[in-house]
CSV table of C-alpha atoms in Angstrom, one decimal:
chain,number,residue,atom,x,y,z
U,204,MET,CA,0.0,0.0,0.0
U,205,ILE,CA,1.3,3.4,-0.9
U,206,ASP,CA,2.2,5.7,2.0
U,207,ILE,CA,0.5,8.9,0.9
U,208,LYS,CA,2.1,11.0,3.6
U,209,LEU,CA,5.5,9.8,2.7
U,210,PHE,CA,4.9,10.7,-1.0
U,211,VAL,CA,3.5,14.1,-0.2
U,212,MET,CA,6.6,14.9,2.1
U,213,LEU,CA,8.9,13.8,-0.7
U,214,ILE,CA,7.2,16.0,-3.4
U,215,MET,CA,6.8,19.0,-1.2
U,216,GLY,CA,10.4,18.9,0.1
U,217,PHE,CA,11.9,18.3,-3.3
U,218,PHE,CA,10.1,21.2,-4.9
U,219,TRP,CA,10.8,23.5,-2.0
U,220,GLY,CA,14.5,22.9,-2.1
U,221,GLY,CA,14.7,23.0,-5.9
U,222,LEU,CA,12.7,26.3,-6.2
U,223,THR,CA,14.3,28.2,-3.4
U,224,ALA,CA,17.9,27.5,-4.5
U,225,PRO,CA,17.7,30.0,-7.3
U,226,VAL,CA,16.5,32.7,-4.9
U,227,SER,CA,19.5,32.1,-2.6
U,228,ILE,CA,21.8,32.2,-5.7
U,229,LYS,CA,20.3,35.6,-6.6
U,230,LEU,CA,20.7,37.0,-3.1
U,231,ALA,CA,24.2,35.7,-2.8
U,232,SER,CA,25.1,37.4,-6.1
U,233,ILE,CA,23.5,40.7,-5.0
U,234,PHE,CA,25.3,40.8,-1.6
U,235,GLY,CA,28.6,39.4,-2.8
U,236,ILE,CA,28.4,36.1,-0.8
U,237,LEU,CA,30.7,34.2,-3.0
U,238,ASP,CA,33.1,31.3,-2.5
U,239,ILE,CA,36.4,32.5,-4.0
U,240,PRO,CA,38.9,29.8,-5.1
U,241,ASP,CA,42.2,29.5,-3.2
U,242,ALA,CA,45.0,27.0,-2.8
U,243,ARG,CA,43.0,24.6,-0.5
U,244,LYS,CA,39.8,24.6,-2.6
U,245,ILE,CA,38.9,22.4,-5.5
U,246,HIS,CA,36.6,24.8,-7.5
U,247,THR,CA,38.2,27.3,-9.9
U,248,GLN,CA,35.6,30.0,-10.2
U,249,ASN,CA,33.6,32.3,-7.9
U,250,THR,CA,30.5,30.5,-6.8
U,251,PRO,CA,27.5,31.9,-4.9
U,252,ARG,CA,27.1,30.3,-1.5
U,253,GLY,CA,24.2,30.4,0.9
U,254,ALA,CA,21.9,27.7,-0.5
U,255,GLY,CA,21.2,26.8,3.1
U,256,LEU,CA,18.8,29.8,3.2
U,257,GLY,CA,16.0,27.9,1.5
U,258,LEU,CA,16.7,24.8,3.7
U,259,TRP,CA,16.4,27.0,6.9
U,260,VAL,CA,13.1,28.6,5.8
U,261,GLY,CA,11.8,25.2,4.7
U,262,TYR,CA,12.6,23.7,8.1
U,263,MET,CA,10.9,26.7,9.9
U,264,LEU,CA,7.7,26.0,8.0
U,265,MET,CA,7.9,22.3,8.7
U,266,ALA,CA,8.4,23.1,12.4
U,267,LEU,CA,5.3,25.3,12.3
U,268,PHE,CA,3.0,22.7,10.7
U,269,MET,CA,4.5,19.4,12.0
U,270,SER,CA,5.3,20.1,15.6
U,271,GLU,CA,2.7,17.5,16.7
U,272,GLU,CA,4.8,14.8,15.2
U,273,LEU,CA,7.9,15.9,17.2
U,274,PRO,CA,7.2,18.4,20.0
U,275,ALA,CA,10.9,19.0,20.5
U,276,MET,CA,10.9,20.5,17.0
U,277,LYS,CA,10.4,24.0,18.5
U,278,PHE,CA,13.7,23.6,20.4
U,279,ILE,CA,15.4,22.3,17.3
U,280,ALA,CA,14.1,25.2,15.2
U,281,THR,CA,15.4,27.7,17.7
U,282,GLY,CA,18.9,26.1,17.7
U,283,ALA,CA,18.8,25.7,13.9
U,284,THR,CA,18.2,29.4,13.5
U,285,ILE,CA,21.2,30.3,15.7
U,286,ILE,CA,23.3,27.7,13.8
U,287,PHE,CA,22.3,28.9,10.4
U,288,PHE,CA,22.8,32.6,11.0
U,289,CYS,CA,26.1,32.0,12.7
U,290,GLY,CA,27.3,30.2,9.6
U,291,TYR,CA,25.6,32.6,7.2
U,292,LEU,CA,27.5,35.5,8.9
U,293,ASP,CA,30.7,33.5,8.6
U,294,ASP,CA,30.0,33.2,4.9
U,295,MET,CA,30.0,37.0,4.6
U,296,CYS,CA,32.9,37.7,7.0
U,297,SER,CA,35.0,35.0,8.5
U,298,LEU,CA,34.5,34.4,12.3
U,299,SER,CA,36.8,32.9,14.8
U,300,PRO,CA,36.1,29.2,15.4
U,301,PHE,CA,35.8,29.6,19.1
U,302,PRO,CA,32.6,31.9,19.2
U,303,ARG,CA,31.1,29.5,16.7
U,304,LEU,CA,31.9,26.5,18.9
U,305,ILE,CA,30.2,28.2,21.9
U,306,LEU,CA,27.1,28.9,19.9
U,307,HIS,CA,27.1,25.3,18.6
U,308,LEU,CA,27.3,24.0,22.1
U,309,PHE,CA,24.5,26.4,23.3
U,310,SER,CA,22.3,25.3,20.4
U,311,ALA,CA,23.0,21.7,21.1
U,312,ALA,CA,22.0,22.2,24.8
U,313,LEU,CA,18.7,23.7,23.7
U,314,VAL,CA,17.8,20.2,22.3
U,315,VAL,CA,19.4,18.0,24.9
U,316,VAL,CA,18.4,19.7,28.2
U,317,PRO,CA,14.6,19.2,27.8
U,318,LEU,CA,15.1,15.5,27.3
U,319,ASP,CA,15.9,15.0,31.0
U,320,LEU,CA,18.9,12.6,30.5
U,321,ASN,CA,21.3,11.7,33.2
U,322,PRO,CA,24.0,14.4,33.5
U,323,LEU,CA,26.9,12.4,32.0
U,324,LEU,CA,24.8,11.3,29.0
U,325,ALA,CA,23.4,14.9,28.6
U,326,ILE,CA,27.0,16.3,28.4
U,327,PHE,CA,28.1,13.6,26.0
U,328,ALA,CA,25.0,14.1,23.8
U,329,THR,CA,25.5,17.9,23.8
U,330,VAL,CA,29.2,17.6,22.7
U,331,TRP,CA,28.3,15.0,20.1
U,332,LEU,CA,25.5,17.1,18.6
U,333,ALA,CA,27.8,20.2,18.4
U,334,GLY,CA,30.6,18.0,17.0
U,335,VAL,CA,28.4,16.6,14.2
U,336,THR,CA,27.3,20.1,13.4
U,337,SER,CA,30.9,21.1,12.7
U,338,ALA,CA,31.7,17.8,11.1
U,339,TYR,CA,29.2,18.3,8.3
U,340,ASN,CA,30.8,21.7,7.7
U,341,LEU,CA,34.3,20.1,7.4
U,342,ILE,CA,33.0,17.4,5.0
U,343,ASP,CA,31.5,20.0,2.7
U,344,GLY,CA,34.5,20.3,0.4
U,345,MET,CA,33.2,18.8,-2.8
U,346,ASN,CA,30.2,19.2,-5.0
U,347,GLY,CA,27.2,17.2,-3.7
U,348,LEU,CA,29.1,15.5,-0.9
U,349,CYS,CA,27.6,17.1,2.2
U,350,ILE,CA,24.1,17.1,0.8
U,351,SER,CA,24.2,13.5,-0.3
U,352,ILE,CA,25.5,12.4,3.1
U,353,PHE,CA,22.7,14.3,4.7
U,354,MET,CA,20.2,12.7,2.4
U,355,ALA,CA,21.4,9.2,3.5
U,356,SER,CA,21.3,10.3,7.1
U,357,SER,CA,17.7,11.6,6.7
U,358,ALA,CA,16.6,8.3,5.3
U,359,ALA,CA,18.1,6.6,8.4
U,360,LEU,CA,16.0,8.9,10.6
U,361,PHE,CA,12.8,7.5,8.8
U,362,PHE,CA,13.9,3.9,9.5
U,363,LEU,CA,14.9,4.8,13.0
U,364,GLY,CA,11.6,6.3,14.2
U,365,ARG,CA,9.2,6.6,11.2
U,366,SER,CA,10.2,10.2,11.0
U,367,TYR,CA,8.4,12.0,8.2
U,368,SER,CA,10.3,15.2,9.1
U,369,GLY,CA,13.4,13.3,8.1
U,370,VAL,CA,11.8,12.5,4.7
U,371,TYR,CA,10.9,16.1,4.2
U,372,MET,CA,14.5,17.3,5.1
U,373,GLY,CA,16.1,14.8,2.8
U,374,ALA,CA,13.8,15.7,0.0
U,375,MET,CA,14.6,19.4,0.4
U,376,ALA,CA,18.3,18.6,0.3
U,377,PHE,CA,17.7,16.6,-2.9
U,378,GLY,CA,16.1,19.7,-4.5
U,379,VAL,CA,19.2,21.7,-3.6
U,380,LEU,CA,21.4,18.9,-4.9
U,381,CYS,CA,20.2,19.5,-8.4
U,382,TRP,CA,21.9,23.0,-8.2
U,383,ASN,CA,25.1,21.6,-6.6
U,384,PHE,CA,26.0,18.4,-8.4
U,385,PRO,CA,27.7,17.4,-10.6
U,386,ALA,CA,28.3,21.0,-11.6
U,387,ALA,CA,27.8,23.6,-8.8
U,388,TRP,CA,25.6,26.7,-9.5
U,389,THR,CA,25.7,27.3,-5.7
U,390,PHE,CA,27.3,26.0,-2.5
U,391,LEU,CA,25.7,25.4,0.8
U,392,GLY,CA,28.1,27.7,2.6
U,393,ASP,CA,28.9,27.4,6.3
U,394,GLY,CA,25.3,28.3,7.1
U,395,GLY,CA,23.9,25.5,5.0
U,396,SER,CA,26.4,22.7,5.9
U,397,THR,CA,26.3,23.4,9.7
U,398,LEU,CA,22.5,23.6,9.5
U,399,LEU,CA,22.3,20.1,7.9
U,400,GLY,CA,24.6,18.6,10.5
U,401,TYR,CA,22.6,20.2,13.3
U,402,LEU,CA,19.3,19.1,12.0
U,403,PHE,CA,20.3,15.5,11.5
U,404,ALA,CA,22.0,15.2,14.9
U,405,SER,CA,19.2,16.9,16.7
U,406,HIS,CA,16.5,14.7,15.2
U,407,PHE,CA,18.6,11.6,16.0
U,408,ILE,CA,19.0,12.6,19.6
U,409,VAL,CA,15.3,13.4,20.1
U,410,ILE,CA,14.2,10.1,18.4
U,411,ALA,CA,16.9,7.8,19.8
U,412,MET,CA,17.6,8.9,23.4
U,413,PRO,CA,14.1,8.4,24.9
U,414,ALA,CA,14.3,4.8,23.7
U,415,SER,CA,17.9,4.4,25.1
U,416,LYS,CA,17.2,4.8,28.8
U,417,ASN,CA,18.2,1.2,29.6
U,418,ILE,CA,21.2,1.1,27.2
U,419,ALA,CA,24.7,1.2,28.8
U,420,LEU,CA,26.8,4.4,28.2
U,421,HIS,CA,29.5,2.5,26.2
U,422,GLU,CA,26.7,1.2,23.9
U,423,ILE,CA,25.3,4.7,23.4
U,424,VAL,CA,28.9,5.9,22.6
U,425,LEU,CA,29.0,3.2,19.9
U,426,LEU,CA,25.6,4.4,18.5
U,427,PHE,CA,26.9,8.0,18.4
U,428,LEU,CA,30.0,6.9,16.5
U,429,LEU,CA,27.9,4.9,14.0
U,430,PHE,CA,25.3,7.6,13.4
U,431,GLY,CA,28.0,10.2,13.2
U,432,GLY,CA,29.2,8.3,10.1
U,433,VAL,CA,31.6,9.6,7.5
U,434,PRO,CA,31.6,13.3,8.7
U,435,VAL,CA,32.6,12.3,12.3
U,436,LEU,CA,35.1,9.7,11.0
U,437,ASP,CA,36.7,12.3,8.7
U,438,THR,CA,36.8,14.9,11.5
U,439,MET,CA,38.4,12.6,14.0
U,440,ILE,CA,41.1,11.6,11.5
U,441,ALA,CA,41.7,15.3,10.5
U,442,PHE,CA,42.0,16.5,14.1
U,443,SER,CA,44.3,13.7,15.1
U,444,ARG,CA,46.5,14.3,12.1
U,445,ARG,CA,46.8,18.0,12.7
U,446,ILE,CA,47.5,17.6,16.5
U,447,LEU,CA,50.1,15.0,15.9
U,448,SER,CA,51.8,17.3,13.4
U,449,GLY,CA,51.8,20.1,16.0
U,450,LYS,CA,49.1,22.2,14.3
U,451,SER,CA,45.8,23.5,15.5
U,452,PRO,CA,43.0,21.0,15.0
U,453,PHE,CA,41.1,23.8,13.2
U,454,TYR,CA,44.0,24.4,10.7
U,455,PRO,CA,42.6,23.9,7.2
U,456,ASP,CA,44.2,21.6,4.7
U,457,LYS,CA,43.5,19.4,1.7
U,458,LYS,CA,44.0,16.0,3.3
U,459,HIS,CA,40.4,15.1,4.1
U,460,LEU,CA,39.0,11.8,3.0
U,461,HIS,CA,37.4,13.4,-0.1
U,462,HIS,CA,40.7,15.0,-1.1
U,463,ILE,CA,42.5,11.7,-0.8
U,464,LEU,CA,39.9,9.8,-2.8
U,465,LEU,CA,39.8,12.5,-5.4
U,466,ASN,CA,43.5,12.2,-5.9
U,467,LEU,CA,43.2,8.4,-6.2
U,468,THR,CA,40.2,8.3,-8.5
U,469,GLY,CA,40.4,11.6,-10.4
U,470,SER,CA,36.6,11.8,-10.3
U,471,ASN,CA,34.3,13.9,-8.2
U,472,ILE,CA,31.3,11.7,-9.0
U,473,LEU,CA,33.1,8.5,-8.1
U,474,THR,CA,34.5,10.1,-4.9
U,475,VAL,CA,31.0,11.2,-3.8
U,476,THR,CA,29.6,7.7,-4.7
U,477,ILE,CA,32.2,5.9,-2.6
U,478,LEU,CA,31.8,8.1,0.5
U,479,VAL,CA,27.9,8.1,0.4
U,480,THR,CA,28.0,4.3,0.0
U,481,LEU,CA,30.3,4.1,3.0
U,482,GLN,CA,27.9,6.5,4.9
U,483,GLY,CA,25.0,4.2,4.0
U,484,LEU,CA,26.8,1.1,5.2
U,485,ILE,CA,27.7,2.7,8.5
U,486,LEU,CA,24.2,4.0,9.1
U,487,ALA,CA,22.8,0.5,8.3
U,488,ALA,CA,25.1,-0.9,10.9
U,489,GLY,CA,23.9,1.8,13.4
U,490,LEU,CA,20.2,0.9,12.7
U,491,ALA,CA,20.9,-2.8,13.2
U,492,VAL,CA,22.8,-2.2,16.5
U,493,PHE,CA,20.1,0.2,17.8
U,494,SER,CA,17.3,-2.3,16.9
U,495,ARG,CA,19.1,-5.0,18.8
U,496,LEU,CA,19.9,-2.9,21.8
U,497,ILE,CA,16.3,-1.7,22.4
U,498,SER,CA,14.8,-5.1,21.8
U,499,ARG,CA,16.8,-6.9,24.5
């Protein structure tokens, strides 16, 4: 039997993302919000960024009309607004990473605190949520990569808790993907990439944590690692590499997983395909582990 609500969410999300992307491109061009090529970037021409604007507005509308499905959506929407505008401001004039980190932690706490978790788990969940928010920003270094990974993660949310909001978010991202891959008419920008990381991690926390009350802390850590997926794996490797070489963990370079794969394959499309497939496999493992843990 066809799930009508699922179909409607897919159609509405896709057209919203696809039709608002040109608006963000126009605004970025007017206000000079452009991604300018430099030595550590792959693209070779000035490209409008800020495609996250349509995603943010789309989420606000969803939170307005679908809050009954997920009451915590009002907290997520508040945090998402802080995250998006922090990143959007960074797209216009670079900010120090430390104020951004404080805002990311505050936005994460907005979602975690109302869940009434034990203090240790609440702290860990807050740090993880803020970390995933930043990790999606760090993985956004290639056409289509961050958006495709988010789409896979949104699909996992649907299987995790029958989340139609996840379906809508993934469909919105798919609409924007048409303007970002394989050729890029626009980039997400820091506002868009951090927004996607925050939305996925927040929805995962809100869906999974209430069902995890009887799961041991080390098992929850495993779940966080699995659902963090490729962005968290890439961030952990990058930070470890930079620290071991005596550099700041926030020091930018061209040694992320997508850079390495691009050098090996010579293909943007193949690199994105490999990493999104890996993301899907890790998420599938996470879903299997979660199902087993809560059914004990």
